[in-house]
Amino acid sequence: MLDGALEKLIDFGDPQTQALLDNYVFKIIPVLNPDGVARGQWRTDTKGVDLNRKYEEPSKWMQPTIHAAKNAVLAEFDKNPESLKMIVDFHAHCSKKGCFVYGNFNQDLGRQIQAMLLPKLMAINCKFFDFDASRFISSSENADWPHKEGRGGSARSVLHRETQ
């Protein structure tokens, strides 16, 4: 997915790309678990820790990439809160196939429409993207997730709470 997004963003002759680049700044962090990926793991680091559950209080020493990514996003937000439109985390899923989005639910209808717009456009422009498989989840649903660490510590959930 990231490869396709990058190809789209460097297709400077495409009017859609030009519109995106004229209206948004994209900051891309390609791999947050390079040690795990080098060993064939898709979500965990060398120690087997699911890094996408460590955003609440990432350790500078135990989860350095998560610590740095979170601080970079929050620093940008602190400079100009209106400039942060979306945080996208591309990764595989253990029980779902295909391309889809897990997003956050916003009480404000305008913000919810903005959150759903990019996934809808992706579905229109890519036959492999399944908008109907996408979910926009509230903070309470994230906290109630039955797995031991829950989704409340995920990038999506934590950064949504901390940038509201």
mmCIF file of C-alpha atoms in Angstrom:
data_model
loop_
_atom_site.group_PDB
_atom_site.id
_atom_site.type_symbol
_atom_site.label_atom_id
_atom_site.label_comp_id
_atom_site.label_asym_id
_atom_site.label_seq_id
_atom_site.Cartn_x
_atom_site.Cartn_y
_atom_site.Cartn_z
ATOM 1 C CA MET A 1 0.000 0.000 0.000
ATOM 2 C CA LEU A 2 2.739 2.451 0.906
ATOM 3 C CA ASP A 3 4.473 1.762 -2.389
ATOM 4 C CA GLY A 4 1.294 2.624 -4.283
ATOM 5 C CA ALA A 5 0.789 5.808 -2.241
ATOM 6 C CA LEU A 6 4.374 6.873 -2.914
ATOM 7 C CA GLU A 7 4.026 6.178 -6.642
ATOM 8 C CA LYS A 8 0.891 8.334 -6.683
ATOM 9 C CA LEU A 9 2.609 11.191 -4.849
ATOM 10 C CA ILE A 10 5.528 11.298 -7.301
ATOM 11 C CA ASP A 11 3.395 11.129 -10.452
ATOM 12 C CA PHE A 12 3.739 14.873 -11.006
ATOM 13 C CA GLY A 13 1.941 14.781 -14.356
ATOM 14 C CA ASP A 14 -1.254 13.498 -12.725
ATOM 15 C CA PRO A 15 -3.823 16.238 -11.919
ATOM 16 C CA GLN A 16 -4.956 14.334 -8.790
ATOM 17 C CA THR A 17 -1.375 14.254 -7.518
ATOM 18 C CA GLN A 18 -0.975 17.948 -8.251
ATOM 19 C CA ALA A 19 -4.170 18.736 -6.320
ATOM 20 C CA LEU A 20 -2.953 16.679 -3.356
ATOM 21 C CA LEU A 21 0.481 18.331 -3.336
ATOM 22 C CA ASP A 22 -1.027 21.800 -3.751
ATOM 23 C CA ASN A 23 -3.215 21.307 -0.674
ATOM 24 C CA TYR A 24 -1.319 19.016 1.675
ATOM 25 C CA VAL A 25 2.148 18.307 3.028
ATOM 26 C CA PHE A 26 2.963 14.619 3.324
ATOM 27 C CA LYS A 27 5.439 13.441 5.956
ATOM 28 C CA ILE A 28 6.249 9.776 5.532
ATOM 29 C CA ILE A 29 7.969 7.473 8.014
ATOM 30 C CA PRO A 30 8.462 4.271 6.022
ATOM 31 C CA VAL A 31 9.162 1.538 8.608
ATOM 32 C CA LEU A 32 8.692 1.746 12.369
ATOM 33 C CA ASN A 33 9.914 -1.771 13.127
ATOM 34 C CA PRO A 34 13.005 -2.235 10.917
ATOM 35 C CA ASP A 35 14.514 -4.854 13.229
ATOM 36 C CA GLY A 36 11.331 -6.940 13.127
ATOM 37 C CA VAL A 37 10.903 -6.543 9.360
ATOM 38 C CA ALA A 38 14.492 -7.716 8.854
ATOM 39 C CA ARG A 39 13.438 -10.923 10.630
ATOM 40 C CA GLY A 40 10.217 -11.345 8.651
ATOM 41 C CA GLN A 41 7.837 -9.895 11.255
ATOM 42 C CA TRP A 42 5.214 -7.417 10.123
ATOM 43 C CA ARG A 43 4.085 -5.672 13.338
ATOM 44 C CA THR A 44 6.536 -6.588 16.044
ATOM 45 C CA ASP A 45 10.094 -5.709 16.879
ATOM 46 C CA THR A 46 12.930 -8.160 17.568
ATOM 47 C CA LYS A 47 11.562 -8.800 21.076
ATOM 48 C CA GLY A 48 8.126 -9.719 19.695
ATOM 49 C CA VAL A 49 6.502 -6.527 21.010
ATOM 50 C CA ASP A 50 3.584 -5.192 18.942
ATOM 51 C CA LEU A 51 4.827 -1.643 18.497
ATOM 52 C CA ASN A 52 1.381 -0.422 17.437
ATOM 53 C CA ARG A 53 0.227 -0.865 21.029
ATOM 54 C CA LYS A 54 2.995 1.272 22.565
ATOM 55 C CA TYR A 55 1.958 4.811 21.608
ATOM 56 C CA GLU A 56 0.527 5.744 25.014
ATOM 57 C CA GLU A 57 3.941 6.120 26.676
ATOM 58 C CA PRO A 58 6.649 4.825 24.320
ATOM 59 C CA SER A 59 10.076 4.412 25.849
ATOM 60 C CA LYS A 60 12.909 6.267 24.158
ATOM 61 C CA TRP A 61 15.046 3.173 24.751
ATOM 62 C CA MET A 62 12.616 0.261 24.310
ATOM 63 C CA GLN A 63 10.504 1.658 21.423
ATOM 64 C CA PRO A 64 12.736 4.378 19.915
ATOM 65 C CA THR A 65 10.981 4.541 16.537
ATOM 66 C CA ILE A 66 7.544 4.884 18.140
ATOM 67 C CA HIS A 67 8.864 7.482 20.594
ATOM 68 C CA ALA A 68 10.384 9.523 17.742
ATOM 69 C CA ALA A 69 7.354 9.209 15.443
ATOM 70 C CA LYS A 70 4.893 10.202 18.155
ATOM 71 C CA ASN A 71 7.017 13.174 19.204
ATOM 72 C CA ALA A 72 7.384 14.302 15.572
ATOM 73 C CA VAL A 73 3.610 14.243 15.020
ATOM 74 C CA LEU A 74 2.879 16.061 18.283
ATOM 75 C CA ALA A 75 5.585 18.678 17.573
ATOM 76 C CA GLU A 76 3.976 19.437 14.190
ATOM 77 C CA PHE A 77 0.567 19.615 15.851
ATOM 78 C CA ASP A 78 1.870 21.963 18.557
ATOM 79 C CA LYS A 79 3.266 24.316 15.874
ATOM 80 C CA ASN A 80 -0.008 24.512 13.962
ATOM 81 C CA PRO A 81 -2.964 22.389 15.129
ATOM 82 C CA GLU A 82 -4.985 23.191 12.000
ATOM 83 C CA SER A 83 -2.284 21.785 9.715
ATOM 84 C CA LEU A 84 -2.704 18.185 10.888
ATOM 85 C CA LYS A 85 -5.467 16.700 8.769
ATOM 86 C CA MET A 86 -4.764 12.994 8.979
ATOM 87 C CA ILE A 87 -2.419 10.364 10.327
ATOM 88 C CA VAL A 88 -2.234 7.221 8.230
ATOM 89 C CA ASP A 89 -0.633 4.019 9.485
ATOM 90 C CA PHE A 90 -0.134 1.444 6.730
ATOM 91 C CA HIS A 91 0.358 -2.073 8.025
ATOM 92 C CA ALA A 92 -0.830 -5.599 7.556
ATOM 93 C CA HIS A 93 -3.654 -7.084 9.582
ATOM 94 C CA CYS A 94 -3.606 -10.522 11.151
ATOM 95 C CA SER A 95 -7.216 -11.450 10.369
ATOM 96 C CA LYS A 96 -8.347 -9.273 7.456
ATOM 97 C CA LYS A 97 -7.309 -9.293 3.825
ATOM 98 C CA GLY A 98 -7.250 -6.519 1.279
ATOM 99 C CA CYS A 99 -6.864 -2.776 1.686
ATOM 100 C CA PHE A 100 -9.049 -0.901 4.148
ATOM 101 C CA VAL A 101 -8.836 1.763 6.837
ATOM 102 C CA TYR A 102 -9.303 1.721 10.565
ATOM 103 C CA GLY A 103 -10.078 5.329 11.408
ATOM 104 C CA ASN A 104 -11.433 7.210 14.371
ATOM 105 C CA PHE A 105 -14.997 8.262 14.983
ATOM 106 C CA ASN A 106 -15.460 12.011 15.439
ATOM 107 C CA GLN A 107 -18.483 13.493 17.191
ATOM 108 C CA ASP A 108 -18.189 16.539 14.924
ATOM 109 C CA LEU A 109 -19.860 15.684 11.600
ATOM 110 C CA GLY A 110 -17.519 17.883 9.550
ATOM 111 C CA ARG A 111 -14.443 16.192 11.018
ATOM 112 C CA GLN A 112 -15.997 12.769 10.476
ATOM 113 C CA ILE A 113 -16.638 13.542 6.820
ATOM 114 C CA GLN A 114 -13.018 14.689 6.437
ATOM 115 C CA ALA A 115 -11.810 11.462 8.075
ATOM 116 C CA MET A 116 -13.866 9.352 5.671
ATOM 117 C CA LEU A 117 -13.112 11.327 2.509
ATOM 118 C CA LEU A 118 -9.627 9.969 1.732
ATOM 119 C CA PRO A 119 -10.660 6.315 2.184
ATOM 120 C CA LYS A 120 -13.696 6.916 -0.041
ATOM 121 C CA LEU A 121 -11.501 8.509 -2.718
ATOM 122 C CA MET A 122 -9.088 5.587 -2.427
ATOM 123 C CA ALA A 123 -11.974 3.166 -3.024
ATOM 124 C CA ILE A 124 -13.102 5.118 -6.084
ATOM 125 C CA ASN A 125 -9.577 5.161 -7.539
ATOM 126 C CA CYS A 126 -8.325 1.689 -6.574
ATOM 127 C CA LYS A 127 -10.189 -1.535 -7.248
ATOM 128 C CA PHE A 128 -8.285 -3.224 -4.419
ATOM 129 C CA PHE A 129 -9.432 -0.795 -1.721
ATOM 130 C CA ASP A 130 -12.547 -1.912 0.158
ATOM 131 C CA PHE A 131 -14.291 1.048 1.774
ATOM 132 C CA ASP A 132 -16.991 -1.235 3.197
ATOM 133 C CA ALA A 133 -14.327 -3.157 5.140
ATOM 134 C CA SER A 134 -13.140 0.095 6.719
ATOM 135 C CA ARG A 135 -14.186 1.003 10.243
ATOM 136 C CA PHE A 136 -14.265 4.307 12.078
ATOM 137 C CA ILE A 137 -14.010 3.436 15.739
ATOM 138 C CA SER A 138 -14.783 5.452 18.877
ATOM 139 C CA SER A 139 -12.384 5.792 21.791
ATOM 140 C CA SER A 140 -14.641 3.614 23.945
ATOM 141 C CA GLU A 141 -14.561 0.815 21.337
ATOM 142 C CA ASN A 142 -10.773 1.051 21.255
ATOM 143 C CA ALA A 143 -10.570 0.817 25.041
ATOM 144 C CA ASP A 144 -12.986 -2.137 25.171
ATOM 145 C CA TRP A 145 -11.039 -4.262 22.663
ATOM 146 C CA PRO A 146 -10.744 -7.724 24.258
ATOM 147 C CA HIS A 147 -7.044 -8.374 23.602
ATOM 148 C CA LYS A 148 -4.765 -7.811 26.580
ATOM 149 C CA GLU A 149 -3.156 -4.582 25.349
ATOM 150 C CA GLY A 150 -6.216 -3.296 23.503
ATOM 151 C CA ARG A 151 -6.325 -0.819 20.652
ATOM 152 C CA GLY A 152 -6.305 2.107 23.066
ATOM 153 C CA GLY A 153 -2.502 2.207 22.807
ATOM 154 C CA SER A 154 -2.449 2.207 18.994
ATOM 155 C CA ALA A 155 -1.132 5.138 16.941
ATOM 156 C CA ARG A 156 -4.620 5.823 15.632
ATOM 157 C CA SER A 157 -6.223 5.928 19.051
ATOM 158 C CA VAL A 158 -3.523 7.724 21.057
ATOM 159 C CA LEU A 159 -2.698 10.391 18.479
ATOM 160 C CA HIS A 160 -6.405 11.052 17.926
ATOM 161 C CA ARG A 161 -6.920 11.635 21.671
ATOM 162 C CA GLU A 162 -3.789 13.742 22.052
ATOM 163 C CA THR A 163 -4.560 16.030 19.092
ATOM 164 C CA GLN A 164 -8.186 16.837 19.900
#
